PDB file of C-alpha atoms and ligand atoms in Angstrom:
ATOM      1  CA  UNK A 199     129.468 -28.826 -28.148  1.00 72.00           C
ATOM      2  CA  UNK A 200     127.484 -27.959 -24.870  1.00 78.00           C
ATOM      3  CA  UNK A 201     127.673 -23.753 -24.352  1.00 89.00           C
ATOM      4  CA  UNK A 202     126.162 -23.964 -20.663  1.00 89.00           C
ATOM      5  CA  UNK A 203     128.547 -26.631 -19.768  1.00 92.00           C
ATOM      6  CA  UNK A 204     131.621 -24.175 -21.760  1.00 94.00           C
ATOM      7  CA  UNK A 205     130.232 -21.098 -19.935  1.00 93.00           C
ATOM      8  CA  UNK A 206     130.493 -22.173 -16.940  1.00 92.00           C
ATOM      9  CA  UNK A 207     133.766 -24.462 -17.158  1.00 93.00           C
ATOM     10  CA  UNK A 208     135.348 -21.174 -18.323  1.00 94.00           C
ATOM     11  CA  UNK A 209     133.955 -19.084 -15.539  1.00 91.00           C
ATOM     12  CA  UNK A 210     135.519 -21.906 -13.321  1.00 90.00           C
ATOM     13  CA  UNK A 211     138.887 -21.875 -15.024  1.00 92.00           C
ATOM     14  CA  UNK A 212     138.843 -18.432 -15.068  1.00 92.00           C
ATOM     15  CA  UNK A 213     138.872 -18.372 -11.568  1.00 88.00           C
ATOM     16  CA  UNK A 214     141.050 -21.158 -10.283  1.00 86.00           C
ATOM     17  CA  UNK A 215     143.669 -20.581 -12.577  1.00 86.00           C
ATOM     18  CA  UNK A 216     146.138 -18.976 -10.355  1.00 85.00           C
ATOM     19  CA  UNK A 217     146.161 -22.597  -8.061  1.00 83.00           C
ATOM     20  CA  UNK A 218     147.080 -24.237 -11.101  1.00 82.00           C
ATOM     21  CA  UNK A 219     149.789 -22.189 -12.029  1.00 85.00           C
ATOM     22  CA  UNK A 220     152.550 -24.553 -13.364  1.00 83.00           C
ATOM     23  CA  UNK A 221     150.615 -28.079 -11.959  1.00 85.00           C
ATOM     24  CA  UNK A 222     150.550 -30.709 -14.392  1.00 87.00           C
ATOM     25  CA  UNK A 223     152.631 -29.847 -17.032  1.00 95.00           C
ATOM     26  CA  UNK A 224     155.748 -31.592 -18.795  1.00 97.00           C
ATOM     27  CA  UNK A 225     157.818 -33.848 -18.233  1.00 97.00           C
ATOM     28  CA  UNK A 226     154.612 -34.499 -15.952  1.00 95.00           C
ATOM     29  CA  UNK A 227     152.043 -36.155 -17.238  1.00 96.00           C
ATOM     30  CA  UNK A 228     149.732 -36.303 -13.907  1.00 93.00           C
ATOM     31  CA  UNK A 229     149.738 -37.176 -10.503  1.00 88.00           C
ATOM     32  CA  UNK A 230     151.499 -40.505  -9.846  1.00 88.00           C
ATOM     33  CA  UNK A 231     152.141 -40.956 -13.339  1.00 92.00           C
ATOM     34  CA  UNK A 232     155.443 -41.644 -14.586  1.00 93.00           C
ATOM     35  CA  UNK A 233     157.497 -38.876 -16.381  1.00 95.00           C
ATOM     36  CA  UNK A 234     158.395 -38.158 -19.951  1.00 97.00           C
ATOM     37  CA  UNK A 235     161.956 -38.839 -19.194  1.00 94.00           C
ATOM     38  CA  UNK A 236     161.497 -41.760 -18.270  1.00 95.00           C
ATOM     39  CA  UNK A 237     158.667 -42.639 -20.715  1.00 97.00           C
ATOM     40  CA  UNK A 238     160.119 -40.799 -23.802  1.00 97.00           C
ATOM     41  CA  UNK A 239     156.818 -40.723 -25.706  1.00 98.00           C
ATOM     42  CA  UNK A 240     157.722 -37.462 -27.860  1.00 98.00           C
ATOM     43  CA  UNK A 241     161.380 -38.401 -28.821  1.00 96.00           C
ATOM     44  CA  UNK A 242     163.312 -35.297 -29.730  1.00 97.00           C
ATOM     45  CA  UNK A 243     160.851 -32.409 -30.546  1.00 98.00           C
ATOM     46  CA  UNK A 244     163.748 -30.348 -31.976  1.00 98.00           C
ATOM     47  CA  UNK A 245     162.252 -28.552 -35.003  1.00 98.00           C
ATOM     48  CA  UNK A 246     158.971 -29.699 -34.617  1.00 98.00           C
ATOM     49  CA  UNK A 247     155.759 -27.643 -34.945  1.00 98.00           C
ATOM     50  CA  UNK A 248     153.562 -28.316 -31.501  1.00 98.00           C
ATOM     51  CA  UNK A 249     150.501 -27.578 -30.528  1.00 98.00           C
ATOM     52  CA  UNK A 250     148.738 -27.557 -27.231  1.00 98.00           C
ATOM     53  CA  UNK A 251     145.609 -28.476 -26.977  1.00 98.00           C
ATOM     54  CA  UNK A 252     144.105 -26.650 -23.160  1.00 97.00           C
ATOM     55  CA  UNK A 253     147.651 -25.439 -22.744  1.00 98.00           C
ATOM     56  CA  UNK A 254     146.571 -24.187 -19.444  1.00 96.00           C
ATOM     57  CA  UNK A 255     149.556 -21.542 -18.153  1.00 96.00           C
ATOM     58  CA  UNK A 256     151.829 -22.541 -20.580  1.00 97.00           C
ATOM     59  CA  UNK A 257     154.374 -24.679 -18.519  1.00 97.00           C
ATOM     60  CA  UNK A 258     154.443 -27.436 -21.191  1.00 98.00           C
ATOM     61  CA  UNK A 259     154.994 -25.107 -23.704  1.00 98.00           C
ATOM     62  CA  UNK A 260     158.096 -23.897 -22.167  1.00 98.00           C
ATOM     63  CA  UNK A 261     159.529 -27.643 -22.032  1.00 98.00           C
ATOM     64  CA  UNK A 262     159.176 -27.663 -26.019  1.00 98.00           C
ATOM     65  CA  UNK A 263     160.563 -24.556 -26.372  1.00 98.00           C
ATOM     66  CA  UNK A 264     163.581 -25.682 -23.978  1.00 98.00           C
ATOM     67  CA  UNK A 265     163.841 -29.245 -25.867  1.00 98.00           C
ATOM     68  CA  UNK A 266     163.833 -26.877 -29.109  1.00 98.00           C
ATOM     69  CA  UNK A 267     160.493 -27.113 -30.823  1.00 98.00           C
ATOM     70  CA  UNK A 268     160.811 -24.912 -33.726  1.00 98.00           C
ATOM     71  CA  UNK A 269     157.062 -23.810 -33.276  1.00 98.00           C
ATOM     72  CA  UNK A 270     154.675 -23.001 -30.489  1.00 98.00           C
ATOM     73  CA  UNK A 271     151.116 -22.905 -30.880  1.00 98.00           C
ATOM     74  CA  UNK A 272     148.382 -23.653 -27.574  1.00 98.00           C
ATOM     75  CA  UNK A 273     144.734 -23.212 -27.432  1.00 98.00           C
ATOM     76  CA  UNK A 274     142.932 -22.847 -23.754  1.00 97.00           C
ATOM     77  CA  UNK A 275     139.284 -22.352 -23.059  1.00 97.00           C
ATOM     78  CA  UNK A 276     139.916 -20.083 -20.185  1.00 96.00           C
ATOM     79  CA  UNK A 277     141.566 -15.768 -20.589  1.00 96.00           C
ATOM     80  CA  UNK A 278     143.379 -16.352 -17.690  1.00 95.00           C
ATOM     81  CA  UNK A 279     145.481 -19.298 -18.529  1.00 96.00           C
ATOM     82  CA  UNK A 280     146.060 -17.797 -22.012  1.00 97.00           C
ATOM     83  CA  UNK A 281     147.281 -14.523 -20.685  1.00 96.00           C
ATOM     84  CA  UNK A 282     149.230 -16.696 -18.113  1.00 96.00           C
ATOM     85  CA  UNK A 283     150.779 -18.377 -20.369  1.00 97.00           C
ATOM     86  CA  UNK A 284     150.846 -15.670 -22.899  1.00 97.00           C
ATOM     87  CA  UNK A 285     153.586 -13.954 -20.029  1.00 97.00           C
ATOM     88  CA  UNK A 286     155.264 -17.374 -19.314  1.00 97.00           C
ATOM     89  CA  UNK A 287     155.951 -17.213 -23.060  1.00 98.00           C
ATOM     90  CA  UNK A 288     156.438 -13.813 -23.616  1.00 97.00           C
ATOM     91  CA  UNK A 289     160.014 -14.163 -25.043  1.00 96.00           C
ATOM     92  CA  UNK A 290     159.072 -16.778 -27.715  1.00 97.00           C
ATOM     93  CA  UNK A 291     156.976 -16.366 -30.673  1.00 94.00           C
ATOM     94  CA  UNK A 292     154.373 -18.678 -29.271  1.00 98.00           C
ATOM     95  CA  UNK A 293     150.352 -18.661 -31.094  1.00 98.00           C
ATOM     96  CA  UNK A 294     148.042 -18.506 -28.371  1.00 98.00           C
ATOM     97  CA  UNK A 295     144.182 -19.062 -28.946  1.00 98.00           C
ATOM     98  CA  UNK A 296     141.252 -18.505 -26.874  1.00 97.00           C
ATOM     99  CA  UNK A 297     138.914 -21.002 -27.415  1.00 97.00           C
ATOM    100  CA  UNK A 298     136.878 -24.182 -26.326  1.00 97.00           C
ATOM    101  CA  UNK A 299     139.069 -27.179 -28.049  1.00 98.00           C
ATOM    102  CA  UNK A 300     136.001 -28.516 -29.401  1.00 97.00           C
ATOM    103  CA  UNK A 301     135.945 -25.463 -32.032  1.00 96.00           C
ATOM    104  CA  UNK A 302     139.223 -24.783 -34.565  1.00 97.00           C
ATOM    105  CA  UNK A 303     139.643 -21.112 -33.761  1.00 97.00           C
ATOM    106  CA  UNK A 304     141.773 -20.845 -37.103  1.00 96.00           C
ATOM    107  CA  UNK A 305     144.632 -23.434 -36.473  1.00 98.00           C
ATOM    108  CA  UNK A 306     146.375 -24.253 -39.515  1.00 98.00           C
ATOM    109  CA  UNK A 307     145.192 -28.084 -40.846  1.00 98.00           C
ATOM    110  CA  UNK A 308     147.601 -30.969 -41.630  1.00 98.00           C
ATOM    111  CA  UNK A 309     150.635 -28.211 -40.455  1.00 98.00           C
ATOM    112  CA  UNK A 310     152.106 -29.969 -37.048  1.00 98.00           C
ATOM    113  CA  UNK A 311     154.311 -32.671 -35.841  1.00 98.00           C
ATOM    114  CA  UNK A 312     153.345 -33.033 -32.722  1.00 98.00           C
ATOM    115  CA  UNK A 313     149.737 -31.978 -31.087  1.00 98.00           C
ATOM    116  CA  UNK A 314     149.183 -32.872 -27.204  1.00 98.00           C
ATOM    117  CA  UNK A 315     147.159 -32.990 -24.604  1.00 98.00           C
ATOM    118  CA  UNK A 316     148.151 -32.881 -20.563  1.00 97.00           C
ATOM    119  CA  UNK A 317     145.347 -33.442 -18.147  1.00 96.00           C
ATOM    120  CA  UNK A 318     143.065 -30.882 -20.456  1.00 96.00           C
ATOM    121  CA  UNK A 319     141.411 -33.525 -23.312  1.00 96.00           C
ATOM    122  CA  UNK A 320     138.865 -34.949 -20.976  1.00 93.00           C
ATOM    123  CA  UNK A 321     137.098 -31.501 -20.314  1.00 94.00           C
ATOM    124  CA  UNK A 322     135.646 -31.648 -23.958  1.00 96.00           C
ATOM    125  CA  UNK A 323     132.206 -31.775 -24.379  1.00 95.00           C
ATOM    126  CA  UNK A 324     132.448 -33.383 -27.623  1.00 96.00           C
ATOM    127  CA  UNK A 325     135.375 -36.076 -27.954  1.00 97.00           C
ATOM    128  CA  UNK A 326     134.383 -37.379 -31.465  1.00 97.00           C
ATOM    129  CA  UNK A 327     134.593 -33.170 -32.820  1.00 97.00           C
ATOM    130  CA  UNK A 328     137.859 -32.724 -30.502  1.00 98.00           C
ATOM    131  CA  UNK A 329     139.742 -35.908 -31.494  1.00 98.00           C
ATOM    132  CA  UNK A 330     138.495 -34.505 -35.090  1.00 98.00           C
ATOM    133  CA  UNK A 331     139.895 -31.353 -35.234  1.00 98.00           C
ATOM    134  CA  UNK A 332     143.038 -32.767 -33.400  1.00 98.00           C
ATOM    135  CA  UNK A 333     143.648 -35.264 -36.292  1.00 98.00           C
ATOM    136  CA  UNK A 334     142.970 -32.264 -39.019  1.00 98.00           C
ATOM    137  CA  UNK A 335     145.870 -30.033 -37.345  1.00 98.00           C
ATOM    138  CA  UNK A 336     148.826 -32.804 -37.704  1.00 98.00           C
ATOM    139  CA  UNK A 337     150.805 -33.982 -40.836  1.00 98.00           C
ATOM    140  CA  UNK A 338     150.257 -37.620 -41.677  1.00 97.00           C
ATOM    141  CA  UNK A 339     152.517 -39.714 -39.399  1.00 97.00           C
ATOM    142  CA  UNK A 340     152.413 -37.159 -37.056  1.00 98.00           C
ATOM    143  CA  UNK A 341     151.884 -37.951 -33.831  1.00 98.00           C
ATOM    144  CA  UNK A 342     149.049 -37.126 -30.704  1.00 98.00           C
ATOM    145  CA  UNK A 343     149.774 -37.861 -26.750  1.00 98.00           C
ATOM    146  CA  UNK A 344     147.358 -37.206 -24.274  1.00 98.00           C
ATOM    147  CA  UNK A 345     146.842 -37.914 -20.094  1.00 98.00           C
ATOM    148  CA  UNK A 346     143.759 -37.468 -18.556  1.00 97.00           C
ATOM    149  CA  UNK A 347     142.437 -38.949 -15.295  1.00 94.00           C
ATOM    150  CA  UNK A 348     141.873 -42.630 -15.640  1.00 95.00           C
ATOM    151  CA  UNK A 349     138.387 -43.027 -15.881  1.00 95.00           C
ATOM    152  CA  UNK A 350     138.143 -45.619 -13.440  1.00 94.00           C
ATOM    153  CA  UNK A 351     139.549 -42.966 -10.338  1.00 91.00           C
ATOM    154  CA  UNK A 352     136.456 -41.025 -10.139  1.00 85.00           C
ATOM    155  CA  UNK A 353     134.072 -44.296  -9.620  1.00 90.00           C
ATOM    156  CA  UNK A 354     135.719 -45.264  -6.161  1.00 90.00           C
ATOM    157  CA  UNK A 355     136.002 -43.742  -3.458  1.00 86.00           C
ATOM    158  CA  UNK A 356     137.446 -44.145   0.015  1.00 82.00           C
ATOM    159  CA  UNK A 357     135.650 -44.955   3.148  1.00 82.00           C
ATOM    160  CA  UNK A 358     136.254 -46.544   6.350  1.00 80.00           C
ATOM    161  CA  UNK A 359     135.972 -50.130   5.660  1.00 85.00           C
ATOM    162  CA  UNK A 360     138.385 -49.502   2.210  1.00 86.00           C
ATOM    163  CA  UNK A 361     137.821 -49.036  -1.706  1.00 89.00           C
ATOM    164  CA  UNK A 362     133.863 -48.582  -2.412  1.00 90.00           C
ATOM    165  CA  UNK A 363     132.973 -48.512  -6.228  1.00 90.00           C
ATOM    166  CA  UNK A 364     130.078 -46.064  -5.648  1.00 85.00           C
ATOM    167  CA  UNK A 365     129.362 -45.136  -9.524  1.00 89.00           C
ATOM    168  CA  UNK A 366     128.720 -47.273 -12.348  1.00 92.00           C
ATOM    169  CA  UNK A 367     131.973 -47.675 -14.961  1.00 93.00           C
ATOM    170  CA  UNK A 368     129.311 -47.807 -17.549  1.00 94.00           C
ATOM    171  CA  UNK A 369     127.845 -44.976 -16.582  1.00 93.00           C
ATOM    172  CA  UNK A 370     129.044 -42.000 -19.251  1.00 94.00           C
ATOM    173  CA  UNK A 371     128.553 -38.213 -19.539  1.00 92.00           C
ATOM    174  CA  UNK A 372     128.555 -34.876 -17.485  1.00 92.00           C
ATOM    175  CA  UNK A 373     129.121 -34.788 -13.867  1.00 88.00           C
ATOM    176  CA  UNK A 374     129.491 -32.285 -11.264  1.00 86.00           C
ATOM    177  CA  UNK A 375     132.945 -31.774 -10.453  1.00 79.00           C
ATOM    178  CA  UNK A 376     133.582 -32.408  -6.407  1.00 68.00           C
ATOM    179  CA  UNK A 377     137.377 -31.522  -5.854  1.00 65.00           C
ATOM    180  CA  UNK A 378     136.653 -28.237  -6.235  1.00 70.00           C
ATOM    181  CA  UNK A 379     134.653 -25.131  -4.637  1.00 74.00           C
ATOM    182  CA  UNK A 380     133.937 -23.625  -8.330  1.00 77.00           C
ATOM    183  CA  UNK A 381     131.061 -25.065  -9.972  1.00 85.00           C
ATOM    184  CA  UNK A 382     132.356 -27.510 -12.788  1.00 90.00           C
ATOM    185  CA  UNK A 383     131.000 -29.867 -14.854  1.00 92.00           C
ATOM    186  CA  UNK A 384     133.417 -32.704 -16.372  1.00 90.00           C
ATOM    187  CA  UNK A 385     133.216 -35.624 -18.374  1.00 93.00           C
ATOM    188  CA  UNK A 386     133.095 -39.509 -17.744  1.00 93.00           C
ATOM    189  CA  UNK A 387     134.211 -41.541 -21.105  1.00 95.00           C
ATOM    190  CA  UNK A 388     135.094 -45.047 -20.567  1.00 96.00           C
ATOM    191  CA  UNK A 389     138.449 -46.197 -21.650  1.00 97.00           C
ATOM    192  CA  UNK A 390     137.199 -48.233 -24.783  1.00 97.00           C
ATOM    193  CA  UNK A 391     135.073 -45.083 -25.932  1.00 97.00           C
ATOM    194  CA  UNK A 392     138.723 -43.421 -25.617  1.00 98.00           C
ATOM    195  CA  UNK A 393     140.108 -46.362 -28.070  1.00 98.00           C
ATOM    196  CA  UNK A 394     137.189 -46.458 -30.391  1.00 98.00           C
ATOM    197  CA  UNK A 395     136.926 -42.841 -30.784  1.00 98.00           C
ATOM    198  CA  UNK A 396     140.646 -42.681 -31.327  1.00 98.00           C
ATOM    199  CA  UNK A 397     140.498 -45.593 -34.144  1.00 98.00           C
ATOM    200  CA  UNK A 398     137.026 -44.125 -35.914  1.00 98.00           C
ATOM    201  CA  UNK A 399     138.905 -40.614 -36.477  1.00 98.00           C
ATOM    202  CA  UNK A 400     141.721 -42.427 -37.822  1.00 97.00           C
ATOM    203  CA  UNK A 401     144.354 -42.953 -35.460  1.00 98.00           C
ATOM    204  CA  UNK A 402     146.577 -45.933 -35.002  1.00 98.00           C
ATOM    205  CA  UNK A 403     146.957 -46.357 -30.790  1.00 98.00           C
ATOM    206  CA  UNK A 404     150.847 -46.691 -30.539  1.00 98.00           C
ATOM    207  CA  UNK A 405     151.222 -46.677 -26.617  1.00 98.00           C
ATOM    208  CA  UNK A 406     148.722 -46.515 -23.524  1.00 98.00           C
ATOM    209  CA  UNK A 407     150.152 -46.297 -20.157  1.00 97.00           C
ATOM    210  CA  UNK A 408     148.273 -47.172 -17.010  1.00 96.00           C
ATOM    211  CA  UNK A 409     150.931 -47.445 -14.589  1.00 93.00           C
ATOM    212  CA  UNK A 410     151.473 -45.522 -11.272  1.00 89.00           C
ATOM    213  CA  UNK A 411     154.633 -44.077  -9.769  1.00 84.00           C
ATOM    214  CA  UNK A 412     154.751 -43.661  -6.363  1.00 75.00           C
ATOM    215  CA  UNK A 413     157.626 -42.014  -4.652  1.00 74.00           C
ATOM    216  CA  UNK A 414     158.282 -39.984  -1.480  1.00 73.00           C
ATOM    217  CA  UNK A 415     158.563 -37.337  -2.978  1.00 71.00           C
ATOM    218  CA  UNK A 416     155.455 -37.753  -5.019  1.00 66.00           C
ATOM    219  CA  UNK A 417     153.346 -38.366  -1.969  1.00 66.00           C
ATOM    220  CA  UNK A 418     154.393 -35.245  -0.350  1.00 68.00           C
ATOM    221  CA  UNK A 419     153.858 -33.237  -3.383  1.00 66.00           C
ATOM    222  CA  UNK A 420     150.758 -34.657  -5.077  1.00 61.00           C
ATOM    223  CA  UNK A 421     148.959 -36.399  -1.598  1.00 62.00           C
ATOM    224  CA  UNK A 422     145.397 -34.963  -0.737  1.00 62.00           C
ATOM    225  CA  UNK A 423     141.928 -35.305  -0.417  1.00 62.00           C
ATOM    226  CA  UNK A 424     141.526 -36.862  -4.218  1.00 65.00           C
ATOM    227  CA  UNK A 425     144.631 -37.982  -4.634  1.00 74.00           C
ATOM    228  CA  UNK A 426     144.426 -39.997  -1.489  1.00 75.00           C
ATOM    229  CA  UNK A 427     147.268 -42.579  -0.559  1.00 74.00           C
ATOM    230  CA  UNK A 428     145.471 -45.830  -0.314  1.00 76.00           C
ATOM    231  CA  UNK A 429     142.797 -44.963  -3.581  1.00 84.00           C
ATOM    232  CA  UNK A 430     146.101 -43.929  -5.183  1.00 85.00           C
ATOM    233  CA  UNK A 431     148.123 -47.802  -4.440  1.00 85.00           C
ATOM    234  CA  UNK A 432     145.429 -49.695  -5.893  1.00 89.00           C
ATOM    235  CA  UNK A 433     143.491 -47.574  -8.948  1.00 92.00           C
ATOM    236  CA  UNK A 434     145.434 -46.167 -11.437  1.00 93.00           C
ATOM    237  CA  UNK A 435     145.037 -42.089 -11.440  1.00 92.00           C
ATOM    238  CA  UNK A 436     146.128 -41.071 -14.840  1.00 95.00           C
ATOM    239  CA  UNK A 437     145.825 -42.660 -18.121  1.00 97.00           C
ATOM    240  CA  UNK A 438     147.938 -41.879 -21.213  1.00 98.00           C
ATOM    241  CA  UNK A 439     147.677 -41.881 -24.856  1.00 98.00           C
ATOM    242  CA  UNK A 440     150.316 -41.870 -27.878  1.00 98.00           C
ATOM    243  CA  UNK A 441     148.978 -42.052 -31.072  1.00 98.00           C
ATOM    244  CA  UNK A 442     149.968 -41.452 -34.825  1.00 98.00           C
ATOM    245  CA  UNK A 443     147.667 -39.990 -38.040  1.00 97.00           C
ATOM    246  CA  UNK A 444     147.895 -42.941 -40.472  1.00 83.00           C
TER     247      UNK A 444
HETATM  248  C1  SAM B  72     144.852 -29.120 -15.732  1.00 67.24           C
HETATM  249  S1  SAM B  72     144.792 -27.736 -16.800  1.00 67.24           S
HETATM  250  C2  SAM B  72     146.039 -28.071 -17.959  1.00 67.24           C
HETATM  251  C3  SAM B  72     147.409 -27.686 -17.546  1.00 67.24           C
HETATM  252  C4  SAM B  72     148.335 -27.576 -18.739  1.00 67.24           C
HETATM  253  N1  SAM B  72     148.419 -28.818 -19.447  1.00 67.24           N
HETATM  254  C5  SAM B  72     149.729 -27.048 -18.457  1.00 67.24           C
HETATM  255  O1  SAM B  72     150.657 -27.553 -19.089  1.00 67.24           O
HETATM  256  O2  SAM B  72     149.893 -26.107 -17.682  1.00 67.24           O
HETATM  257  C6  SAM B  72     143.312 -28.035 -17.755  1.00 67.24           C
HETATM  258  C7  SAM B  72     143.041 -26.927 -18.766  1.00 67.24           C
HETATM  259  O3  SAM B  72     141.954 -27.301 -19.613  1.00 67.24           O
HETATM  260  C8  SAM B  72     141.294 -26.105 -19.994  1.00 67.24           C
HETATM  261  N2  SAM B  72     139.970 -26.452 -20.528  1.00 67.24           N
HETATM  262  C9  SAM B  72     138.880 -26.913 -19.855  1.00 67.24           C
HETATM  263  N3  SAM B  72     137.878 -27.141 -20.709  1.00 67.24           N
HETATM  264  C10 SAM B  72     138.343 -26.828 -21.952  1.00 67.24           C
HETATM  265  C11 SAM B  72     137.771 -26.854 -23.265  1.00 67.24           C
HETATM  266  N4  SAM B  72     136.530 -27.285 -23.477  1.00 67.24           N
HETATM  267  N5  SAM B  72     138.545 -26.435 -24.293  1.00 67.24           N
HETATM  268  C12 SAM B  72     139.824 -25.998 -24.104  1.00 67.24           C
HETATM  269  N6  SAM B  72     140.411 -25.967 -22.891  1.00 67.24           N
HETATM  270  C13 SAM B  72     139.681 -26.383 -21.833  1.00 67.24           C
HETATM  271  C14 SAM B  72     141.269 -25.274 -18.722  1.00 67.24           C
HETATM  272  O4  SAM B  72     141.061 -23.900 -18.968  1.00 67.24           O
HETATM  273  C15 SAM B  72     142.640 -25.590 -18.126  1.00 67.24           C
HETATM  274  O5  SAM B  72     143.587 -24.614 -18.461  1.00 67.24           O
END
């Protein structure tokens, strides 16, 4: 685990939270991504112990507690989205924990169903530890789904004369996040790294989804500097994982 780079993400978080408040959370998966209605990765959660791995302000909590998940547990690096989300969740009996998701801040092991990830997993500083600890928490057979920003969106950018591929895919590691005015620093993996790290902790790779919804409505909602319309028709912008603990 890298401190500076957990220090400062968390200052970051801490202070951007509010414009997050609610953004990319179930049935979302991302921007332009398709839905979990329509995908139906997690099945029925009724009864099911979850856990939320960067649970941000709690909005995908709330959807398992509405689909009936018998158990709510979420881990965030950042105070604000915990107390967010500790509110959001106030009349539940929701576990919330503190903590960089590359640590277990005393989750029970080999206790859930269901752990997840939405738009948070790629943050980590350490995937092998995270995808670790994530694999310790669930039963066998249970399951793990995760989005994160496909990691070919942040190699091309738009300019005048089109698409430009202005960083190298093989290329892995910390960079300076740009969307922002915060100081951030995220993480490039490449999708195989994703796969390999996946099968090495002992997960069998059920689904992957690549594809891109775009709607109307989605463009009004979702369309901006990043998310730009004509990057958006041609690279995919989220990528998602469901996976099982053999
Ligand atoms: C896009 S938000 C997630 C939104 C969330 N899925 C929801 O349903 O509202 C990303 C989250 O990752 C968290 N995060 C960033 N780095 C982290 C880390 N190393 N460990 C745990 N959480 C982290 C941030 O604090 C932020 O809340």
């Amino acid at each position: 685990m890298n401190n500076d780079t957990i220090l400062i993400n968390k200052k970051s978080w801490d202070e951007v939270a509010p414009r997050f408040y609610g953004r990319t959370a179930l049935p979302e998966y991302g921007p332009f991504a398709p839905e979990e209605t329509e995908l139906k990765l997690f099945g029925s959660v009724r009864g099911k112990k979850v856990l939320d791995i960067g649970c941000g302000s709690g909005h995908s909590l709330k959807y398992m507690n509405d689909n009936g998940a018998a158990e709510l547990w979420g881990l965030d690096l950042s105070h604000s989205q915990i107390s967010a989300a500790g509110e959001l969740l106030k009349d539940t009996n929701v576990k919330l924990f503190q903590s960089p998701m590359e640590l277990n801040p005393g989750l029970p092991q080999t206790y859930f169903d269901v752990v997840y990830s939405i738009f948070s997993l790629g943050w980590t500083t350490n995937l092998e530890q995270t995808l670790k600890n994530v694999h310790e928490y669930l039963k066998p057979g249970g399951v793990f789904i995760f989005s994160w920003e496909h990691p070919l969106f942040s190699r091309i950018q738009n300019t005048d004369d089109g698409l430009l591929f202005n960083k190298s895919y093989h290329e892995e590691g910390p960079y300076d996040h740009q969307a922002w005015n915060h100081p951030a620093i995220m993480q490039q993996y490449k999708v195989s790294t994703y796969i390999n790290s996946l099968v090495d902790t002992g997960f069998k790779i059920i689904k992957m989804v690549e594809e891109a919804r775009i709607t109307d409505e989605l463009i009004s909602r979702d369309h901006n500097r990043w998310y730009n319309w004509s990057k958006v028709q041609s690279v995919p912008t989220t990528i998602i994982f469901k996976c099982e603990k053999h």
